[in-house]
XYZ file of C-alpha atoms in Angstrom:
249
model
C 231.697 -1.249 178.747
C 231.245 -0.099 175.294
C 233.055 3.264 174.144
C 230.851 6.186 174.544
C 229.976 7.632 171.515
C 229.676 11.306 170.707
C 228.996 13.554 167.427
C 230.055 16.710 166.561
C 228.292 18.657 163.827
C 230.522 20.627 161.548
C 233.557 18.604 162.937
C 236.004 18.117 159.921
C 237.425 21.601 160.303
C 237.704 24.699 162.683
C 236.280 24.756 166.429
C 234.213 21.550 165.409
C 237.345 19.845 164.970
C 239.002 20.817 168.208
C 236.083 19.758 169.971
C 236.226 15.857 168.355
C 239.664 15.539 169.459
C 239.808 16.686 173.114
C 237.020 14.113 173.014
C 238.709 11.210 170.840
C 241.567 11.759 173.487
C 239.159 11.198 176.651
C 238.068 7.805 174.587
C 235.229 8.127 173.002
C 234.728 7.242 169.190
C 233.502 9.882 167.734
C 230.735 10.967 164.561
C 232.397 13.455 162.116
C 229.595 15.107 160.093
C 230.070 17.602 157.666
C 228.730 19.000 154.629
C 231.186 20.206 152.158
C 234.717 18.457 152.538
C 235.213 14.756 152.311
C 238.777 14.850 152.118
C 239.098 17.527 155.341
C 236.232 14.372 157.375
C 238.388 11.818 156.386
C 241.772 13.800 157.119
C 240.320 15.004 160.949
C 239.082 10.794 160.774
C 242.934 9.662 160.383
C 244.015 12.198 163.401
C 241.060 10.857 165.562
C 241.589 7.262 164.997
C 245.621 7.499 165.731
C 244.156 7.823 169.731
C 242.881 4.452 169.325
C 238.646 5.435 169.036
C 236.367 4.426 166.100
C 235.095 7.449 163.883
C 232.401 7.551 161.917
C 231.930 10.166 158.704
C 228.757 11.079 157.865
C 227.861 13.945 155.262
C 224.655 15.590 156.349
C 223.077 19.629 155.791
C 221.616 19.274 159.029
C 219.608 22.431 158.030
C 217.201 19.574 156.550
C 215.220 17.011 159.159
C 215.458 14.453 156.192
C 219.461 14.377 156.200
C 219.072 14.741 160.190
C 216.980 11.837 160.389
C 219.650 9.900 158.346
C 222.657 11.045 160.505
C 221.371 9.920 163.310
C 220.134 6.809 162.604
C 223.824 5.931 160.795
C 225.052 6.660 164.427
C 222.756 4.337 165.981
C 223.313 1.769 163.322
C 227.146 2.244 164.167
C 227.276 2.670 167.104
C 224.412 1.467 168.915
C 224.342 4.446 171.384
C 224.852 8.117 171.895
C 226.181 9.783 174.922
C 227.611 13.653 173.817
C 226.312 15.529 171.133
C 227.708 18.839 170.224
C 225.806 21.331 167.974
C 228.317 22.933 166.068
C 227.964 23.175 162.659
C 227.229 26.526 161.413
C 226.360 28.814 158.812
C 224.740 32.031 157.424
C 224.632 35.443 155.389
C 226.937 37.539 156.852
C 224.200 40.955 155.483
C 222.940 44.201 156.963
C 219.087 43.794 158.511
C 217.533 46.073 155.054
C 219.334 43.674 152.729
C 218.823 40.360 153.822
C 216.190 38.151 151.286
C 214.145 35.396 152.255
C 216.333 32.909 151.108
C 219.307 34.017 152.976
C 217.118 34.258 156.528
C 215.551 30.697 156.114
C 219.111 29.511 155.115
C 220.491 30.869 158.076
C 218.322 29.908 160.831
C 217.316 26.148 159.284
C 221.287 25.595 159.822
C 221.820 27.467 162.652
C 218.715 27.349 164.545
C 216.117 24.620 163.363
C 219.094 22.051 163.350
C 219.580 22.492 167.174
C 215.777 21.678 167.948
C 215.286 18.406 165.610
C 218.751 17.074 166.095
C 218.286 17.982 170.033
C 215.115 15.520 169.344
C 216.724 12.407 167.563
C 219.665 13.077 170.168
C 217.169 12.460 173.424
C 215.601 9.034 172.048
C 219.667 7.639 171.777
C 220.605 9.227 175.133
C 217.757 7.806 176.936
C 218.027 4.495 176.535
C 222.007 4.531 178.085
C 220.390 6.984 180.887
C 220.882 10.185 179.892
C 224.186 12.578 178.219
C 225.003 16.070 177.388
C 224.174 18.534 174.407
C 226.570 21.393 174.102
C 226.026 24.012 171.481
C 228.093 26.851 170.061
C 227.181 30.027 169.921
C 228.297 33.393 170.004
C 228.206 37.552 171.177
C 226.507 38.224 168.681
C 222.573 36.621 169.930
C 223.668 39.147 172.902
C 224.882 42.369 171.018
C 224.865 44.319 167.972
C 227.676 43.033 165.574
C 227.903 44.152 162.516
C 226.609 42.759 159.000
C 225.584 39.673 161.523
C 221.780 40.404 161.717
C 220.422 36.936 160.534
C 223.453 35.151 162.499
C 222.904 37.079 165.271
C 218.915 36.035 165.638
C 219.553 32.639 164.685
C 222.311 32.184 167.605
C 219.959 34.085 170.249
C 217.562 31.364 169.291
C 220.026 29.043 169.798
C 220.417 29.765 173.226
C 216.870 30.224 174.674
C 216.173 26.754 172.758
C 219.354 25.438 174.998
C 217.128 26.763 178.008
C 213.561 25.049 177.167
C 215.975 22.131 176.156
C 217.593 21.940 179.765
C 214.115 21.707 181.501
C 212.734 19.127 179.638
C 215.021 16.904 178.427
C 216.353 16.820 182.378
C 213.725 14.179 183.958
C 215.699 12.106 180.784
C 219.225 12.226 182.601
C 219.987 14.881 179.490
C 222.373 17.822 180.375
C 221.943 20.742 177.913
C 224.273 24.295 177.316
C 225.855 26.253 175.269
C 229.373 28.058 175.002
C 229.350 31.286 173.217
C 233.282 32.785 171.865
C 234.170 36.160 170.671
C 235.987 36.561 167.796
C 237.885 33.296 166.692
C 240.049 33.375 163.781
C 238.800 30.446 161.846
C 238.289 29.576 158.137
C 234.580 31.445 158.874
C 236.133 34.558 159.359
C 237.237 34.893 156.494
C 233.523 35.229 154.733
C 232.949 38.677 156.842
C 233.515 41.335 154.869
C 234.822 43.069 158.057
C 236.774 40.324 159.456
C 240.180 42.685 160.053
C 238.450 45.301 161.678
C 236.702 42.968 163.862
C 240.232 40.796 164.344
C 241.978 44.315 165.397
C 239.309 44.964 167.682
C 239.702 41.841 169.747
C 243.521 41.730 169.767
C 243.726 45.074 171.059
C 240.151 45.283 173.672
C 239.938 41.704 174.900
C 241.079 42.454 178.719
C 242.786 39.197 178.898
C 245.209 40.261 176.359
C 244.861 37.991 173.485
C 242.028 36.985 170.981
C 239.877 33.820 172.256
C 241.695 30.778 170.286
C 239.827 27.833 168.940
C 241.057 25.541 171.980
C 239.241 28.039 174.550
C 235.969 27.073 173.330
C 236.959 23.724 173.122
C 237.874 23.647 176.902
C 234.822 25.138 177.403
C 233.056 22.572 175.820
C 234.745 19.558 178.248
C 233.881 21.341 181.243
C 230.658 21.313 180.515
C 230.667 17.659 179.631
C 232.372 17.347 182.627
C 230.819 15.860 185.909
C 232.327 18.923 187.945
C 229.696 20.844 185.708
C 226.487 17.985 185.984
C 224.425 21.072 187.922
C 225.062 23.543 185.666
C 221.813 23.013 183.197
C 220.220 25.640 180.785
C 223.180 27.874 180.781
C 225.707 29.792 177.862
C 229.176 29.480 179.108
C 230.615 32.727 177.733
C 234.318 32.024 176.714
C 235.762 35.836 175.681
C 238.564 36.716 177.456
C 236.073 39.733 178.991
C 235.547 41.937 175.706
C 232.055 41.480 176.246
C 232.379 43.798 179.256
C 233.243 46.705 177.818
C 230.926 49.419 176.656
């Protein structure tokens, strides 16, 4: 039997990049897509291939349907099939609500949002015809609660989630499994763009109950137990990954 195949959006650096190597490791060859870094795609590509898999690097603002369409059809071209897809790549204007523009919402939720929905929909028509697969996406506390300067992320990750839901019940008859993992505060290369990224790293070292700050590899893990068969009835559902910060007031 062929490889199985899976592609993880925003997967040359950061959680993205976790994710494609807990998965090159469990043998499947794997679609790096980014949109800004060649050299970080083809670096994460060496790493992937030293377990043996094929990789595949595609550059792709999957904030556009046009460059969606072309990703996915370079998988199928490639690869001939499609079994995980992860929706990871993300991006937005870190703003309070009163000055956000127009520009900065529609870039935000065509990324963040739209991307899920038409990439969900070239996913389903690869998945189907090797009876069915799993779409995972990332999202976070703040579609749940009020984070600061994170309005337009916040929305666009909320939407993220409730799409995950519809997505669950239909694409199901299909043999598709769909989630979503959301992580507190991760310190990544993103973290850096938010203008109150040490008050909000302080926070979680010293309130997360479990004693640390949630670490890139958490999410990931979260990720492979949901592409897990131990997790096959779990459908429609965000996997909250936070070490319990989330519980307090």
């Amino acid at each position: 039997m062929e490889n199985k195949t899976a592609l993880v959006t925003g997967s040359s650096r950061g959680i993205g990049r976790e994710i494609a190597l807990k998965l090159a490791k469990k043998g499947y060859n794997i679609v790096i897509n980014y949109a800004r870094s060649k050299s970080a795609a083809q670096e994460t590509a060496e790493e992937i291939e030293s377990f043996g898999v094929k990789t595949l690097v595609v550059k792709a603002n999957v904030g556009k349907p046009e460059k969606i369409t072309e990703l996915f059809t370079a998988v199928e071209d490639t690869f001939g099939r499609l079994d995980v897809f992860v929706n990871n790549a993300a991006s937005g204007v870190l703003r309070p609500a009163l000055e956000l523009e127009e520009s900065h919402w529609d870039w935000t939720m065509n990324i963040n949002s739209k991307a899920l929905l038409f990439c969900a929909q070239e996913a389903a028509g690869l998945m189907e015809k090797n009876g069915g697969g799993n779409i995972v996406s990332l999202s976070s506390l703040g579609a749940r609660r009020y984070l600061k300067n994170y309005t337009a992320v916040g929305v666009s990750k909320a939407a993220v989630e409730a799409l995950t839901r519809y997505l669950a019940v239909e694409l199901a008859e299909k043999g598709i499994i769909v989630n979503a993992v959301s992580g507190g505060a991760v310190d990544t290369e993103a973290l850096t763009h938010f203008p109150n990224r040490e008050e909000l790293l302080r926070e979680a070292k010293e309130r997360t109950p479990a004693g640390r700050m949630v670490e890139m590899e958490d999410l990931a893990n979260g990720v492979m137990f949901l592409l897990s068969e131990e997790a096959s009835m779990i459908r429609g559902q965000t996997l909250t990954i936070d070490g319990g910060i989330s519980l307090l007031t």
